[in-house]
Coordinates of C-alpha atoms and ligand atoms in Angstrom, one line a residue:
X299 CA 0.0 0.0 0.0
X300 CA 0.9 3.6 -0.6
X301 CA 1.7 4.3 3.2
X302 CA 4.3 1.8 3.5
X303 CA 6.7 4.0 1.0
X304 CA 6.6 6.4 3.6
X305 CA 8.4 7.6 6.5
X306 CA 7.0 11.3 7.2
X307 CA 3.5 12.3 6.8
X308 CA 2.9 15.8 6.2
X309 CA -0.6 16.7 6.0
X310 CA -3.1 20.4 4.8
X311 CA -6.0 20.8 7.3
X312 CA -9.0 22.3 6.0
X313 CA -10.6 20.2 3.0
X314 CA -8.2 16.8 3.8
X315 CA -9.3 16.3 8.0
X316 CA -11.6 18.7 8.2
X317 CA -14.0 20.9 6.7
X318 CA -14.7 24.0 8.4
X319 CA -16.2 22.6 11.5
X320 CA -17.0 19.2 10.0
X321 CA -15.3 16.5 10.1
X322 CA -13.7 14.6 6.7
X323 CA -15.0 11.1 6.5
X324 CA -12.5 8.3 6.9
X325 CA -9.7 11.3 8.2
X326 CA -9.6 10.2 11.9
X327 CA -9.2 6.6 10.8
X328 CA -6.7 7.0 8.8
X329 CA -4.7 9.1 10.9
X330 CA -4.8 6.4 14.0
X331 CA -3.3 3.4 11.7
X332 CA -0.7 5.6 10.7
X333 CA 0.2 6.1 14.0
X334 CA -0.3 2.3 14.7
X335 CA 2.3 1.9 12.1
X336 CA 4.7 4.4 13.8
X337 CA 4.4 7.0 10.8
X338 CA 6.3 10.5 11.7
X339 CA 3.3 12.6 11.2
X340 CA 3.1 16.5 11.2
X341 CA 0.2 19.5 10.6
X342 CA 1.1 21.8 8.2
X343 CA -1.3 25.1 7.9
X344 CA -0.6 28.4 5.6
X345 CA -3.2 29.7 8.4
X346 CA -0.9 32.2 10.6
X347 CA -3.9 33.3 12.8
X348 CA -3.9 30.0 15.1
X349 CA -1.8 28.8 17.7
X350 CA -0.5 25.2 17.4
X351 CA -2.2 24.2 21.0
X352 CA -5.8 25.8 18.8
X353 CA -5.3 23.6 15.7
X354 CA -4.9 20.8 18.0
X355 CA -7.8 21.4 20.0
X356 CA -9.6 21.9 16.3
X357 CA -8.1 18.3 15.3
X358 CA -9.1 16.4 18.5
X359 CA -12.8 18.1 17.8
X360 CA -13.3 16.7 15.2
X361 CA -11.5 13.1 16.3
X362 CA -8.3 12.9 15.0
X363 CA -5.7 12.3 17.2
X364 CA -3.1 15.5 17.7
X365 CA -0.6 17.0 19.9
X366 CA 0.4 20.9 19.6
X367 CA 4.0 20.0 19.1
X368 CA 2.7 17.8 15.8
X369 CA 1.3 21.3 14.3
X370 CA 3.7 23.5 12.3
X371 CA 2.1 27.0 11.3
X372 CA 3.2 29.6 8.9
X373 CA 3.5 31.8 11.7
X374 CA 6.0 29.6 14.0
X375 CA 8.1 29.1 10.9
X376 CA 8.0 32.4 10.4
X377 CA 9.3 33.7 13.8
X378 CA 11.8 30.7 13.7
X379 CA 13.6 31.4 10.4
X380 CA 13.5 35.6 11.6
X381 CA 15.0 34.3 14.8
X382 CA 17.5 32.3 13.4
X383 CA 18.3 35.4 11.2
X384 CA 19.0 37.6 14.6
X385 CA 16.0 39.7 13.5
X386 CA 15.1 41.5 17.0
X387 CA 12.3 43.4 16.4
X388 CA 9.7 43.2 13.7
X389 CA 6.7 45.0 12.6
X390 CA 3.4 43.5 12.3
X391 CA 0.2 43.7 9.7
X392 CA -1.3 40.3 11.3
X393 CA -3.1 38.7 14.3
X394 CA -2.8 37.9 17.8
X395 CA -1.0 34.3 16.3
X396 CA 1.6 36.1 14.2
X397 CA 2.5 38.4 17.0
X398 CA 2.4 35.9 19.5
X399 CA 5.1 33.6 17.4
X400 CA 7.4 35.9 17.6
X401 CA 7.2 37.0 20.8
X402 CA 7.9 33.3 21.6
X403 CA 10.8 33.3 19.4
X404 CA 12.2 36.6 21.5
X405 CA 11.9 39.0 18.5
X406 CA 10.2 42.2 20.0
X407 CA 7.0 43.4 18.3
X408 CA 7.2 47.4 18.0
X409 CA 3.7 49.0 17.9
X410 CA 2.4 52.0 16.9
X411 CA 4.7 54.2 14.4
X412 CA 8.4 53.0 14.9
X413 CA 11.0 54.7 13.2
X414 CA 13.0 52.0 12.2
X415 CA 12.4 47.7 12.7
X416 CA 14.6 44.9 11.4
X417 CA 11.7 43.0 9.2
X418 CA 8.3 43.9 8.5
X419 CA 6.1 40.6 8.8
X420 CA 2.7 40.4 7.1
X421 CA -0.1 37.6 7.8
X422 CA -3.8 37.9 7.1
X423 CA -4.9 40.4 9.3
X424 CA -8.6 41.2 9.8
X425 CA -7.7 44.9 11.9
X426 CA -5.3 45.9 8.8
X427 CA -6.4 50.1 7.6
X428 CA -4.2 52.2 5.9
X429 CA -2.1 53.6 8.6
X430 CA -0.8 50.4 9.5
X431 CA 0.0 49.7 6.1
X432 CA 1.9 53.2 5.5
X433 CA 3.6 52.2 8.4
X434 CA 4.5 49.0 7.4
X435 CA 5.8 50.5 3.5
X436 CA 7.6 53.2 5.2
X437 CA 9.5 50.9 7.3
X438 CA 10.6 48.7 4.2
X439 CA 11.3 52.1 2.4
X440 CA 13.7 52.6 5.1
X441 CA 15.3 49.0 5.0
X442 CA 13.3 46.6 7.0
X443 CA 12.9 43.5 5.5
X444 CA 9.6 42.4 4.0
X445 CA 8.4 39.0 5.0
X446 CA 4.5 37.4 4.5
X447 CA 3.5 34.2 6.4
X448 CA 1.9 32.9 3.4
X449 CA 0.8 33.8 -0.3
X450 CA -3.0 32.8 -0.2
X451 CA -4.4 36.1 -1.9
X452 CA -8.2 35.2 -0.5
X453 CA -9.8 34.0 2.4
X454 CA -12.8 31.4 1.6
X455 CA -15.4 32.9 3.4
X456 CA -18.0 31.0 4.9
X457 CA -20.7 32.4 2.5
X458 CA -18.6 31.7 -0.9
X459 CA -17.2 34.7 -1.0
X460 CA -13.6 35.7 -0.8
X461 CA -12.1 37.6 1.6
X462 CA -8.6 39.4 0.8
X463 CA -6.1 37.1 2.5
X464 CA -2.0 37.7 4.0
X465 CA -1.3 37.8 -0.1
X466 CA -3.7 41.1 -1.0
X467 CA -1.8 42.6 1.8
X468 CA 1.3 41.7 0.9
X469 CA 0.4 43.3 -2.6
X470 CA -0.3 46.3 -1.6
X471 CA 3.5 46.9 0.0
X472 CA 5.0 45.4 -2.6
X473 CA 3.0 47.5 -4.8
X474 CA 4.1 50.8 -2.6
X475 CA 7.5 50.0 -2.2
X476 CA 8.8 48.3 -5.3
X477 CA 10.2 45.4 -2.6
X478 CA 8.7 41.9 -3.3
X479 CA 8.4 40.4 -0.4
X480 CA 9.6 36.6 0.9
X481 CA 6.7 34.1 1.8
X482 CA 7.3 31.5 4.3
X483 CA 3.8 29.3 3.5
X484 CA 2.8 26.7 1.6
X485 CA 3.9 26.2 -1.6
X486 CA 7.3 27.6 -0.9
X487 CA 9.8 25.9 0.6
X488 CA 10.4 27.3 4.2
X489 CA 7.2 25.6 6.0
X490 CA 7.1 22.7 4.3
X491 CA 11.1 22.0 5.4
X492 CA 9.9 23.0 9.2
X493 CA 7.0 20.1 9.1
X494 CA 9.0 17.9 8.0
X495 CA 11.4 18.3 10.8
X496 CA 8.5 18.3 13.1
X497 CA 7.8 14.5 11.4
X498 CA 11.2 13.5 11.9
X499 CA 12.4 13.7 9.2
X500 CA 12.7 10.2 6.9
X501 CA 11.0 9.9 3.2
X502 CA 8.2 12.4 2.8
X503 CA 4.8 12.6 1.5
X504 CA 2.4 15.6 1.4
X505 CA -1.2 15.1 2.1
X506 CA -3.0 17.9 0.7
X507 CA -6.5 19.3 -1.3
X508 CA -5.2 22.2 -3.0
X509 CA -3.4 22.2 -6.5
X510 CA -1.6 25.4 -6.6
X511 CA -0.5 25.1 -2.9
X512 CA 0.1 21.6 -1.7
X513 CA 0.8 19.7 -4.6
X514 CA 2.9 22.2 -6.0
X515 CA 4.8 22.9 -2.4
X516 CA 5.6 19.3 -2.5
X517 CA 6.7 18.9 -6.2
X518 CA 9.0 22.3 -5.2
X519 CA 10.8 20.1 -2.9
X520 CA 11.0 17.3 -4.9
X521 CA 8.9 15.0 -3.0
X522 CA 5.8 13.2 -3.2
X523 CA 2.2 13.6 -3.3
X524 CA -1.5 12.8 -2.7
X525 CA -4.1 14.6 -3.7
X526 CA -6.9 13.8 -1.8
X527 CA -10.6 15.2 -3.9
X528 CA -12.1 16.2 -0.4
X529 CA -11.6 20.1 -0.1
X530 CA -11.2 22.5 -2.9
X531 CA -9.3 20.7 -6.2
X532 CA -11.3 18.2 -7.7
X533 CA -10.8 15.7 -11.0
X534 CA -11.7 18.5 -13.6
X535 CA -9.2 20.7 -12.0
X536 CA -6.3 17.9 -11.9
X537 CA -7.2 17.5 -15.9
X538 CA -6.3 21.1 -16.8
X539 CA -3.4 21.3 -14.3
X540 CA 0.4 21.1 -15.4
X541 CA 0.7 20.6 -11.5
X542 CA 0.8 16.4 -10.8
X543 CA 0.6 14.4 -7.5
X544 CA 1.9 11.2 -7.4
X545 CA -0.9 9.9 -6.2
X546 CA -5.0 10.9 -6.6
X547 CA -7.5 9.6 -3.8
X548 CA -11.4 10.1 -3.1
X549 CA -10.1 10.5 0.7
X550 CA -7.6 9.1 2.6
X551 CA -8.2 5.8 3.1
X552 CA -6.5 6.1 -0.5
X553 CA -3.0 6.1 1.7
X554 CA -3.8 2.3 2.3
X555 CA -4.4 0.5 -1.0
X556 CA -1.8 -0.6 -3.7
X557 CA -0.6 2.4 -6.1
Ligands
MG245 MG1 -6.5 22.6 2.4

């Protein structure tokens, strides 16, 4: 079967064990044999608003089995790889999880209009108006770094609509200042490498509903794939993709029969 090829498993949230609040058939089951097989296993979400401990919580309601320290976000690699990088203080267009990363990671967050920061980090940020993000182009005009948590330019509302996401903020510094910025998320390589730490490390394989995200991240990094048709990509969108997984299931259950 498919699983047994695999050390790490690396898997998207929303639309592969979950959906919004409900959970994915089969997801919670598939989840506890890997674990009965001793699979490294590791959360991976472009979402920079949550803290590991609430995606967790999230996971467990719903029945799968998870532990905080299993969840990498966008915003802990974030703070990590700005840490590592002896960033000290940062500038924020984000939420209480973005700020609260890196605050753990000892990189002070400067409010209101300072004069001068090491990085400006941007996440999706529901509070964001136009002074904060003057602020925030100013900064990078006078040599602040510009860093995004992830790329998604919408938010899926829960009505359909689309909300504008860490990515339509982005744009509009970038758009300012000239600067493109650096993304951490999903599909480039910085979060994925962090998750697969978290794993352990060992022959990867990315779990994962979206196309242009997921599937791409993984093929980015040279590993492989499955494409599971329970969240937002489905068969018509594989066909006119130049994007391919290895591997294309209904659900997960897929990661247990013969390729
Ligand atoms: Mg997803």
């Amino acid at each position: 079967m498919i699983a047994d090829g695999y050390e790490a498993f690396l898997f998207d949230l929303d639309g592969v064990l979950y959906r919004g609040a409900d959970p994915v058939p089969g997801a919670a089951e598939a989840l506890a044999r890997l674990r009965s097989l001793d699979k490294g296993i590791a959360f991976v979400t472009n979402n920079s608003g949550r803290s590991p401990q609430r995606v967790a919580e999230r996971l467990r309601a719903v029945g799968v089995d998870a532990d905080a320290d299993e969840v990498e976000t966008s915003a802990l690699t974030t703070a990590d790889v700005l840490a590592d990088r002896g960033v000290r203080r940062a500038f924020v267009v984000g939420e209480a999880g973005v700020v609260a990363a890196l605050s753990e990671a000892g990189i002070e967050v400067a409010e209101g209009e300072p004069d001068a920061v090491d990085a400006v980090v941007v996440g999706w940020d529901r509070g964001a108006d136009y002074t904060k993000l003057r602020v925030a182009a100013v900064l990078v005009q006078r040599g602040a770094s510009l860093v995004a948590t992830n790329p998604d330019a919408s938010f899926p509302a829960a009505d359909g609509t689309k909300w504008p996401g860490a990515g339509a903020l982005l744009a509009a510094i970038e758009t300012t200042t000239g600067v493109r910025g650096e993304v951490i998320g999903k599909p480039y390589p910085p979060l994925l490498k962090a998750a697969h730490a978290r794993a352990g490390g060992g022959r990867p394989l990315l779990v994962g509903d979206r196309l242009d995200t997921d599937i791409a991240g993984a093929v980015g990094m040279g590993w492989d794939s499955l494409l599971v048709l329970t969240g937002i990509s489905d068969a018509r969108d594989l066909e006119g993709s130049q994007v391919r997984p290895t591997y294309v299931a209904d659900d997960l259950r897929g990661l247990f029969v013969d390729p």
